[in-house]
Short mmCIF file of C-alpha atoms and ligand atoms in Angstrom, two decimals:
data_model
loop_
_atom_site.label_atom_id
_atom_site.label_comp_id
_atom_site.label_asym_id
_atom_site.label_seq_id
_atom_site.Cartn_x
_atom_site.Cartn_y
_atom_site.Cartn_z
CA MET A 26 129.81 122.83 100.80
CA ILE A 27 127.83 120.17 102.65
CA VAL A 28 126.16 120.92 105.67
CA THR A 29 124.44 118.56 108.26
CA ARG A 30 122.83 119.25 111.43
CA PHE A 31 121.74 116.60 114.10
CA ALA A 32 118.40 118.09 115.90
CA PRO A 33 117.76 116.05 118.79
CA SER A 34 114.75 116.74 121.11
CA PRO A 35 116.05 117.16 125.02
CA THR A 36 114.04 114.14 125.96
CA GLY A 37 116.39 112.97 128.80
CA TYR A 38 118.81 110.49 127.31
CA MET A 39 120.47 109.60 124.18
CA HIS A 40 118.71 106.63 122.51
CA ILE A 41 121.23 104.79 120.47
CA GLY A 42 119.13 105.16 117.37
CA ASN A 43 119.64 108.84 117.86
CA LEU A 44 123.33 108.48 118.29
CA ARG A 45 123.45 106.72 115.01
CA THR A 46 121.37 109.56 113.21
CA ALA A 47 124.07 111.73 114.77
CA LEU A 48 127.24 109.78 113.47
CA TYR A 49 125.63 109.43 110.05
CA SER A 50 125.03 112.93 109.84
CA TYR A 51 128.42 113.84 111.01
CA LEU A 52 130.22 111.26 108.67
CA ILE A 53 128.38 112.43 105.67
CA SER A 54 129.50 116.13 105.87
CA LYS A 55 133.09 115.31 107.54
CA HIS A 56 133.63 112.82 104.53
CA GLU A 57 133.53 116.07 102.28
CA ASP A 58 135.00 118.52 104.59
CA GLY A 59 131.68 119.86 105.44
CA LYS A 60 130.11 121.68 108.32
CA PHE A 61 128.12 119.76 111.10
CA ILE A 62 125.59 121.73 113.22
CA LEU A 63 123.91 120.68 116.68
CA ARG A 64 120.44 122.22 117.10
CA ILE A 65 118.56 121.65 120.02
CA GLU A 66 114.79 121.17 119.36
CA ASP A 67 112.99 121.84 122.44
CA THR A 68 109.60 123.35 121.36
CA ASP A 69 107.56 120.54 122.57
CA ARG A 70 107.35 121.99 126.01
CA GLU A 71 105.71 119.23 127.65
CA ARG A 72 108.47 116.60 126.42
CA PHE A 73 111.28 118.94 127.71
CA VAL A 74 113.36 117.35 130.35
CA GLU A 75 115.73 119.78 132.46
CA GLY A 76 119.43 118.75 131.84
CA ALA A 77 118.82 116.64 128.77
CA THR A 78 120.86 119.26 126.71
CA ASP A 79 123.82 118.29 128.74
CA ILE A 80 123.56 114.76 128.26
CA ILE A 81 123.28 115.40 124.36
CA LYS A 82 126.42 117.37 124.36
CA SER A 83 128.46 115.25 126.42
CA THR A 84 127.42 112.23 124.28
CA LEU A 85 128.95 114.05 121.40
CA SER A 86 131.88 115.09 123.25
CA ILE A 87 132.51 111.39 124.39
CA THR A 88 132.09 110.04 121.06
CA GLY A 89 133.90 112.58 119.38
CA LEU A 90 131.40 114.19 117.12
CA GLY A 91 132.55 117.55 117.35
CA TYR A 92 130.12 120.50 115.86
CA ASP A 93 131.24 123.43 114.19
CA GLU A 94 128.15 125.35 115.20
CA GLY A 95 125.86 124.92 118.27
CA PRO A 96 124.58 126.13 121.35
CA ASP A 97 127.80 126.66 123.17
CA VAL A 98 129.94 127.14 120.15
CA GLY A 99 128.21 129.46 118.38
CA GLY A 100 128.22 130.26 114.85
CA ASP A 101 126.39 132.69 112.24
CA HIS A 102 123.11 130.95 112.31
CA GLY A 103 122.50 131.08 116.07
CA PRO A 104 120.57 130.61 118.64
CA TYR A 105 120.80 126.91 118.15
CA VAL A 106 118.36 126.22 120.55
CA GLN A 107 114.78 126.43 119.26
CA SER A 108 113.07 127.86 122.13
CA GLU A 109 115.27 131.01 121.74
CA ARG A 110 114.16 131.35 118.20
CA LYS A 111 110.17 131.93 118.67
CA GLU A 112 110.15 135.42 117.04
CA ILE A 113 111.70 134.03 113.77
CA TYR A 114 109.12 131.26 113.42
CA MET A 115 106.36 133.66 114.02
CA GLU A 116 107.68 136.01 111.42
CA TYR A 117 107.90 133.30 108.74
CA ALA A 118 104.57 131.76 109.61
CA LYS A 119 102.94 135.18 108.88
CA LYS A 120 104.83 135.57 105.64
CA LEU A 121 103.28 132.00 104.70
CA VAL A 122 99.79 133.19 105.64
CA ASP A 123 100.39 136.18 103.37
CA MET A 124 101.48 134.23 100.62
CA GLY A 125 98.34 132.15 100.89
CA TYR A 126 100.11 129.17 101.96
CA ALA A 127 98.92 128.99 105.59
CA TYR A 128 95.80 130.28 107.54
CA TYR A 129 94.87 131.38 111.15
CA CYS A 130 92.52 128.98 112.84
CA PHE A 131 90.56 129.83 116.02
CA CYS A 132 88.81 126.70 116.40
CA THR A 133 88.53 125.97 120.14
CA LYS A 134 89.71 123.06 122.11
CA ASP A 135 86.27 121.79 122.35
CA ARG A 136 85.20 121.87 118.69
CA LEU A 137 88.36 119.96 117.82
CA GLU A 138 87.81 117.46 120.65
CA LYS A 139 84.07 117.05 119.33
CA LEU A 140 85.17 116.55 115.71
CA HIS A 141 87.79 113.91 116.98
CA GLU A 142 84.95 112.13 118.92
CA GLU A 143 82.96 111.92 115.79
CA ASP A 144 85.58 110.82 113.52
CA ALA A 145 89.00 110.01 115.33
CA THR A 146 90.70 109.50 111.84
CA GLY A 147 89.34 112.35 110.00
CA GLY A 148 91.53 115.03 111.04
CA TYR A 149 90.97 118.61 111.15
CA ASP A 150 87.73 119.45 108.65
CA ARG A 151 89.66 122.86 107.48
CA HIS A 152 86.71 124.97 109.18
CA CYS A 153 89.04 128.29 109.29
CA ARG A 154 90.71 127.73 106.07
CA ASN A 155 88.41 130.22 104.03
CA LEU A 156 87.57 132.68 106.69
CA SER A 157 87.41 136.14 105.15
CA PRO A 158 90.43 138.57 106.08
CA GLU A 159 88.11 140.78 107.85
CA GLU A 160 86.96 137.97 110.21
CA VAL A 161 90.69 136.98 110.76
CA GLN A 162 91.37 140.59 111.70
CA ARG A 163 88.28 140.55 113.98
CA ASN A 164 89.36 137.81 115.97
CA LEU A 165 92.98 138.76 115.98
CA ASP A 166 91.95 142.30 117.45
CA ALA A 167 89.41 140.56 119.73
CA GLY A 168 92.70 138.34 121.12
CA ILE A 169 90.98 135.32 120.46
CA PRO A 170 93.64 132.23 120.56
CA PHE A 171 94.67 130.99 117.14
CA VAL A 172 97.02 128.39 115.65
CA ILE A 173 98.50 128.81 112.29
CA ARG A 174 97.88 125.85 109.77
CA GLN A 175 99.43 124.87 106.51
CA LYS A 176 97.26 125.16 103.68
CA MET A 177 97.66 122.01 101.82
CA PRO A 178 96.83 121.70 98.08
CA LEU A 179 93.80 119.73 97.77
CA GLU A 180 94.58 117.93 94.71
CA GLY A 181 97.57 116.48 92.86
CA THR A 182 100.71 114.79 94.29
CA THR A 183 103.92 115.90 96.05
CA SER A 184 107.05 113.86 95.50
CA TYR A 185 110.62 114.00 96.67
CA VAL A 186 113.61 111.58 96.05
CA ASP A 187 115.46 110.34 99.17
CA SER A 188 118.76 109.36 98.86
CA VAL A 189 118.36 105.88 100.64
CA PHE A 190 114.58 105.14 99.85
CA GLY A 191 114.06 106.63 96.47
CA GLU A 192 111.20 108.47 95.32
CA ILE A 193 108.50 109.03 97.80
CA SER A 194 104.93 110.35 96.53
CA MET A 195 102.14 111.33 98.37
CA ASN A 196 98.49 112.23 97.12
CA ASN A 197 97.71 115.84 98.57
CA SER A 198 94.20 114.96 99.34
CA GLU A 199 96.02 113.06 102.14
CA LEU A 200 97.67 115.52 103.65
CA GLN A 201 96.26 117.12 106.79
CA ASP A 202 95.99 120.78 107.14
CA GLN A 203 98.75 120.52 110.15
CA ILE A 204 99.50 123.07 112.75
CA LEU A 205 102.53 125.18 111.94
CA MET A 206 102.19 127.67 115.07
CA LYS A 207 100.72 126.30 118.34
CA ALA A 208 98.41 128.59 120.46
CA ASP A 209 101.23 128.91 123.16
CA GLY A 210 103.06 130.59 120.52
CA TYR A 211 105.63 127.78 119.99
CA PRO A 212 105.94 126.21 116.45
CA THR A 213 105.77 122.70 116.05
CA TYR A 214 108.43 120.33 114.74
CA ASN A 215 106.85 120.21 111.13
CA PHE A 216 107.34 123.87 110.76
CA CYS A 217 110.32 124.87 112.68
CA HIS A 218 112.91 122.47 111.53
CA VAL A 219 112.14 123.61 107.87
CA ILE A 220 112.87 127.23 108.69
CA ASP A 221 116.15 126.44 110.65
CA ASP A 222 117.09 123.90 107.94
CA HIS A 223 117.08 126.67 105.49
CA LEU A 224 118.30 129.53 107.35
CA MET A 225 121.34 127.37 108.71
CA GLY A 226 122.05 126.58 105.28
CA VAL A 227 121.56 122.66 105.80
CA THR A 228 122.29 121.13 102.48
CA HIS A 229 121.70 117.48 103.79
CA VAL A 230 118.83 116.49 106.23
CA VAL A 231 119.91 113.21 107.75
CA ARG A 232 117.38 111.47 110.16
CA GLY A 233 115.34 108.51 110.96
CA SER A 234 112.91 106.84 108.61
CA GLU A 235 110.00 107.65 110.79
CA TYR A 236 109.74 111.20 109.05
CA LEU A 237 109.92 109.67 105.44
CA THR A 238 106.28 109.87 104.94
CA SER A 239 105.91 113.42 106.52
CA THR A 240 108.44 114.81 104.19
CA PRO A 241 106.15 115.52 101.48
CA LYS A 242 104.60 118.29 103.72
CA TYR A 243 107.82 119.75 104.55
CA VAL A 244 108.90 120.29 100.80
CA LEU A 245 105.84 121.86 100.11
CA LEU A 246 107.10 124.59 102.73
CA TYR A 247 110.17 124.75 100.76
CA ASP A 248 108.34 125.20 97.56
CA ALA A 249 105.93 127.78 99.05
CA TYR A 250 109.01 129.87 100.20
CA GLY A 251 110.80 129.36 96.77
CA TRP A 252 113.80 127.87 98.77
CA GLU A 253 115.72 125.08 97.42
CA ARG A 254 115.08 121.70 98.75
CA PRO A 255 117.33 119.75 100.86
CA THR A 256 118.85 116.44 100.00
CA TYR A 257 117.00 114.01 102.22
CA VAL A 258 118.84 111.08 103.65
CA HIS A 259 116.33 109.12 105.82
CA LEU A 260 118.08 106.07 107.95
CA PRO A 261 116.59 102.63 108.19
CA LEU A 262 115.00 101.68 111.39
CA ILE A 263 116.66 99.89 114.13
CA MET A 264 115.03 97.07 115.30
CA GLY A 265 115.37 94.43 118.10
CA ARG A 266 115.00 90.54 118.06
CA ASN A 267 112.21 89.09 120.52
CA GLU A 268 112.47 86.00 122.13
CA ASP A 269 110.60 84.21 119.39
CA GLY A 270 112.89 85.14 116.68
CA SER A 271 110.54 87.98 115.35
CA ILE A 272 111.60 91.62 115.15
CA SER A 273 110.23 94.67 116.41
CA LYS A 274 111.20 98.42 116.91
CA LEU A 275 114.14 98.28 119.37
CA SER A 276 113.00 99.05 123.13
CA LYS A 277 114.20 98.33 126.47
CA ARG A 278 112.87 94.87 126.59
CA HIS A 279 115.74 93.88 124.10
CA GLY A 280 118.63 95.48 126.19
CA ALA A 281 119.96 98.77 127.11
CA VAL A 282 118.71 101.26 124.64
CA SER A 283 120.50 104.68 125.56
CA PHE A 284 124.23 105.56 125.26
CA GLN A 285 124.81 106.11 128.85
CA ASP A 286 123.22 102.67 130.06
CA LEU A 287 125.81 101.06 127.59
CA ILE A 288 128.78 103.02 128.87
CA ALA A 289 127.56 102.38 132.56
CA ASP A 290 127.57 98.84 131.73
CA GLY A 291 131.23 98.81 130.58
CA TYR A 292 131.14 99.45 126.67
CA LEU A 293 133.59 101.90 125.30
CA PRO A 294 132.51 104.72 123.38
CA GLU A 295 134.79 103.80 120.46
CA ALA A 296 133.26 100.40 120.14
CA VAL A 297 129.70 101.64 120.23
CA VAL A 298 130.53 103.91 117.53
CA ASN A 299 132.14 101.50 115.43
CA TYR A 300 129.12 99.07 115.90
CA LEU A 301 126.68 101.86 114.98
CA ALA A 302 128.47 103.00 111.94
CA LEU A 303 127.88 99.32 110.54
CA LEU A 304 124.23 99.28 111.82
CA GLY A 305 122.49 100.36 108.68
CA TRP A 306 125.69 100.98 106.53
CA CYS A 307 127.94 98.86 104.91
CA PRO A 308 131.69 99.77 103.67
CA LYS A 309 132.60 98.99 100.14
CA ASN A 310 135.45 96.78 99.38
CA SER A 311 136.44 96.56 102.92
CA GLU A 312 138.10 93.58 104.37
CA THR A 313 137.75 94.98 107.95
CA GLU A 314 134.74 95.90 110.27
CA PHE A 315 137.03 97.93 112.59
CA PHE A 316 136.95 101.73 111.96
CA THR A 317 138.29 104.61 113.93
CA LEU A 318 136.21 107.71 113.78
CA ASP A 319 138.64 109.17 111.46
CA GLU A 320 138.92 106.20 109.15
CA LEU A 321 135.05 106.32 109.09
CA LYS A 322 135.05 109.86 107.73
CA SER A 323 137.00 108.91 104.83
CA VAL A 324 135.23 105.80 104.05
CA PHE A 325 131.79 106.87 104.47
CA THR A 326 129.26 107.40 101.91
CA ILE A 327 125.58 107.71 101.44
CA ASP A 328 125.14 105.05 98.73
CA GLY A 329 126.57 102.38 101.39
CA VAL A 330 123.54 103.12 103.75
CA SER A 331 120.92 100.25 103.49
CA LYS A 332 117.02 100.99 103.53
CA SER A 333 116.29 97.49 104.96
CA PRO A 334 115.53 97.67 108.64
CA SER A 335 118.92 96.92 110.80
CA VAL A 336 118.61 94.49 113.65
CA PHE A 337 120.70 95.53 116.78
CA ASP A 338 122.71 92.71 117.74
CA TYR A 339 123.75 93.01 121.40
CA GLU A 340 126.30 89.82 120.83
CA LYS A 341 127.93 91.37 118.06
CA LEU A 342 128.37 94.62 120.15
CA LEU A 343 129.67 92.78 123.04
CA TRP A 344 132.14 91.08 120.85
CA PHE A 345 133.25 94.36 119.41
CA ASN A 346 133.42 95.95 122.69
CA GLY A 347 135.66 93.03 123.87
CA GLU A 348 137.89 93.54 120.74
CA TYR A 349 138.62 97.04 121.75
CA ILE A 350 139.16 96.30 125.47
CA HIS A 351 141.95 93.60 124.41
CA LYS A 352 143.68 96.35 122.32
CA LEU A 353 143.88 98.74 125.28
CA SER A 354 146.96 99.57 126.58
CA PRO A 355 147.57 98.24 130.00
CA GLU A 356 147.52 101.84 131.44
CA LYS A 357 144.58 102.74 129.86
CA PHE A 358 142.78 99.60 130.54
CA GLU A 359 143.42 100.34 134.37
CA GLU A 360 142.56 103.72 133.96
CA LEU A 361 139.06 102.99 132.24
CA VAL A 362 138.31 99.78 134.59
CA THR A 363 139.06 101.10 137.93
CA PRO A 364 135.75 103.26 138.42
CA PHE A 365 133.82 99.86 138.09
CA ILE A 366 135.77 98.27 140.68
CA LYS A 367 133.58 97.75 143.61
CA CYS A 368 135.60 96.45 146.28
CA GLU A 369 138.97 97.14 147.99
CA ILE A 370 141.84 95.40 146.57
CA PRO A 371 144.31 94.21 149.42
CA SER A 372 147.70 95.91 149.02
CA THR A 373 149.03 92.25 149.14
CA VAL A 374 147.49 92.00 145.53
CA ASN A 375 149.63 93.01 142.56
CA LYS A 376 146.55 94.96 140.92
CA ALA A 377 148.74 95.71 137.74
CA ARG A 378 149.61 91.90 137.16
CA MET A 379 145.75 90.92 138.03
CA LEU A 380 144.37 93.63 135.43
CA GLU A 381 146.60 92.46 133.02
CA LEU A 382 145.47 88.80 133.45
CA LEU A 383 142.07 90.14 132.51
CA ARG A 384 142.33 92.71 130.07
CA THR A 385 142.34 90.09 127.50
CA ARG A 386 139.53 88.18 128.85
CA ILE A 387 136.80 90.62 129.59
CA THR A 388 134.17 91.97 127.12
CA LYS A 389 132.88 94.80 129.21
CA LEU A 390 134.30 96.67 131.77
CA SER A 391 131.46 96.01 134.32
CA GLU A 392 132.38 92.21 134.49
CA ILE A 393 135.71 93.08 136.14
CA ASN A 394 134.17 92.55 139.73
CA GLU A 395 132.96 88.96 138.89
CA ARG A 396 136.29 88.09 137.19
CA MET A 397 138.62 89.37 139.85
CA ALA A 398 136.66 88.22 142.91
CA PHE A 399 138.78 85.13 143.25
CA PHE A 400 141.78 86.93 143.55
CA ILE A 401 140.53 88.85 146.57
CA SER A 402 139.08 86.06 148.22
CA LEU A 403 139.07 82.47 147.73
CA PRO A 404 135.60 81.02 146.89
CA ASP A 405 134.11 78.20 148.76
CA TYR A 406 134.71 75.05 146.50
CA GLU A 407 134.46 71.05 146.90
CA ARG A 408 137.44 68.70 146.76
CA GLU A 409 136.06 67.10 143.87
CA LEU A 410 137.18 69.85 141.67
CA PHE A 411 140.61 68.49 141.93
CA LEU A 412 139.75 65.25 140.27
CA ASN A 413 140.37 65.61 136.56
CA LYS A 414 140.56 62.86 133.89
CA LYS A 415 142.62 64.51 131.25
CA ASN A 416 145.30 64.99 134.00
CA LYS A 417 144.96 61.63 135.20
CA ILE A 418 143.75 62.61 138.90
CA SER A 419 141.52 60.11 140.39
CA ASP A 420 142.54 60.18 143.99
CA PHE A 421 143.06 62.91 146.78
CA GLU A 422 146.07 61.29 147.96
CA LEU A 423 148.02 62.41 144.67
CA VAL A 424 146.64 65.95 145.28
CA LYS A 425 148.01 65.94 148.59
CA THR A 426 151.38 64.88 147.61
CA VAL A 427 151.72 67.39 144.83
CA LEU A 428 150.57 70.26 147.06
CA THR A 429 152.70 69.25 150.04
CA SER A 430 155.65 69.04 147.57
CA ALA A 431 154.69 72.53 146.03
CA LEU A 432 154.30 73.95 149.60
CA ASP A 433 157.99 73.08 150.53
CA ILE A 434 159.42 74.60 147.31
CA LEU A 435 157.20 77.70 147.80
CA SER A 436 157.94 78.32 151.27
CA ALA A 437 161.52 78.52 150.29
CA THR A 438 160.87 80.89 147.44
CA ASP A 439 161.20 84.65 147.85
CA SER A 440 160.63 86.18 144.70
CA PHE A 441 157.05 85.52 143.64
CA ASP A 442 157.23 86.44 140.00
CA ASN A 443 155.88 84.14 137.48
CA ASP A 444 159.30 82.86 135.94
CA THR A 445 160.68 82.19 139.29
CA LEU A 446 157.56 80.35 140.44
CA PHE A 447 157.40 78.25 137.39
CA ALA A 448 161.35 77.60 137.29
CA GLY A 449 160.85 76.65 141.00
CA LEU A 450 157.98 74.08 140.41
CA THR A 451 159.51 72.37 137.33
CA PRO A 452 161.54 69.97 139.12
CA LEU A 453 158.54 68.45 140.76
CA THR A 454 157.81 66.76 137.29
CA GLU A 455 160.89 64.53 137.82
CA SER A 456 160.70 63.90 141.68
CA LEU A 457 157.14 62.98 141.22
CA GLY A 458 157.12 61.57 138.03
CA LEU A 459 154.05 63.66 136.77
CA LYS A 460 153.43 65.85 133.89
CA THR A 461 153.56 69.66 134.58
CA GLY A 462 149.83 69.81 133.58
CA THR A 463 149.13 67.81 136.46
CA ILE A 464 150.96 69.39 138.91
CA MET A 465 149.87 72.82 137.72
CA TRP A 466 146.38 71.70 137.96
CA CYS A 467 146.31 70.90 141.57
CA ILE A 468 148.13 74.22 142.49
CA ARG A 469 145.55 76.22 140.55
CA ILE A 470 142.65 74.58 141.95
CA ALA A 471 144.14 75.38 145.28
CA VAL A 472 144.92 78.96 144.89
CA SER A 473 141.81 79.64 142.83
CA GLY A 474 139.12 77.42 143.95
CA MET A 475 138.13 77.13 140.34
CA THR A 476 138.73 75.20 137.21
CA ALA A 477 138.67 77.83 134.63
CA THR A 478 140.65 80.80 135.49
CA PRO A 479 142.44 83.73 133.97
CA GLY A 480 145.95 82.63 133.97
CA GLY A 481 147.77 79.56 135.07
CA ALA A 482 148.71 78.58 138.65
CA THR A 483 151.93 80.50 138.74
CA GLU A 484 150.29 83.85 137.23
CA ILE A 485 147.52 83.44 139.88
CA MET A 486 150.17 83.10 142.72
CA GLU A 487 152.31 86.37 141.39
CA VAL A 488 148.89 88.24 141.62
CA ILE A 489 147.75 87.23 145.36
CA GLY A 490 151.48 86.75 146.78
CA LYS A 491 153.41 84.51 148.82
CA ASP A 492 151.47 84.70 152.05
CA GLU A 493 148.05 84.40 150.40
CA SER A 494 149.39 81.49 148.29
CA ILE A 495 150.79 79.41 151.02
CA ALA A 496 147.64 80.09 153.05
CA ARG A 497 145.23 78.79 150.07
CA ILE A 498 147.56 75.77 149.45
CA LYS A 499 147.47 74.59 153.29
CA ALA A 500 143.60 75.14 153.22
CA ALA A 501 143.43 72.98 150.27
CA ILE A 502 145.50 70.18 152.03
CA SER A 503 143.21 70.16 154.97
CA LYS A 504 140.57 69.74 152.85
CA LEU A 505 141.62 66.63 151.23
N1 LIG B 620 113.97 116.43 117.02
C1 LIG B 620 113.90 115.52 116.04
C2 LIG B 620 113.96 114.22 116.60
O1 LIG B 620 114.56 114.22 117.56
C3 LIG B 620 114.46 115.79 114.77
C4 LIG B 620 114.14 115.23 113.44
C5 LIG B 620 114.86 115.78 112.48
O2 LIG B 620 116.21 115.42 112.46
O3 LIG B 620 114.62 116.51 111.54
O4 LIG B 620 113.32 113.38 116.13
#
């Protein structure tokens, strides 16, 4: 059975790159009916942020990436929070020391700092690598603080085959004797994720390509313990486009980079997930780019993952989001957009009709305020707005005539629904000898104060109601 995991560090927010990792990891296992695990990697206590784990869990829940094992759902391989597994790591680190693949290092901070000052790129000089067992024991008995380092082979090469990037090979002489256990008793990421992936039965390690070249160090650990290496699936980098057209690692200056910020800005989780799925993966023989999570489960395979960096395209995400919003049912749209509405909607406004006019026209939920503002109150506008070549309106007298005649009809109309209004105003074409477009142009400007509106004149009047429509038309006439 395929077992994958998502192993985020609780650093405060869900970067969209991390969410893409979670998604791909989830899909790779679920494509094969496998298991997906959530593990919280919180051993770097300096970076730990209170509440960050909740953000991770809620993001997975909102996006539908349910996990089979994890902090709150439990499972056979818990605990799933690394800070609760300290003893396990120490035990395995000591095993490694006994087997000759790791060693105690008692170097003081001062010594290491000095070393760094002398040669910033040289790394650790392996000072403690060959201490005698007696010396080590003496130091331990004396309570001297220690770290445990990995004893890297000094010659030869270490290779592994990544499912996306192919064979990766490193000269062992380039590998540092990295720290596995820190002086505070916590393990480093470099060590504990290997132990956990093995103990939790992870078959496919899916993560960002920043770990591609450190992985030789990790496979050496698997080899040292005699454990089967997992399949590695490193994902391409996510880049952002700079103003000058060049690309660089996606960061805040390119736009929102956290899932929460996108949601707060009115993106739908389904649209984000769909877009992220395509950011580094390409479906085979597919005519569509639209996939639900269930559809992704059935079509997602590792061989569709690309190794070239993916450029995050905010325009494309916005387009996707619009498509998802337009497909919402009116009820669902109202439910989702209501929390974004910042102003009081007057009771005379037909909210349901207004939202229905906007549903197919907005691309993110936060646009709602700006787009609906003219329904709530008439914007200030210049009378020149009425003049229009296409509708052959070149003088204000004509507009005045249209609006005055329309006012008579509207005042005598009780039912302000779109069809009745349209039927009621149509006879004006004959009596005034004008095209419907010309008449509706005048009325639409009068009731909206804008030349481009969601919906036509009668639809707008249906939303704002009789009194407001009449008041706006009267105001227009006095402007002319
Ligand atoms: N905690 C690591 C991170 O958030 C996980 C890397 C991995 O998946 O192995 O980058």
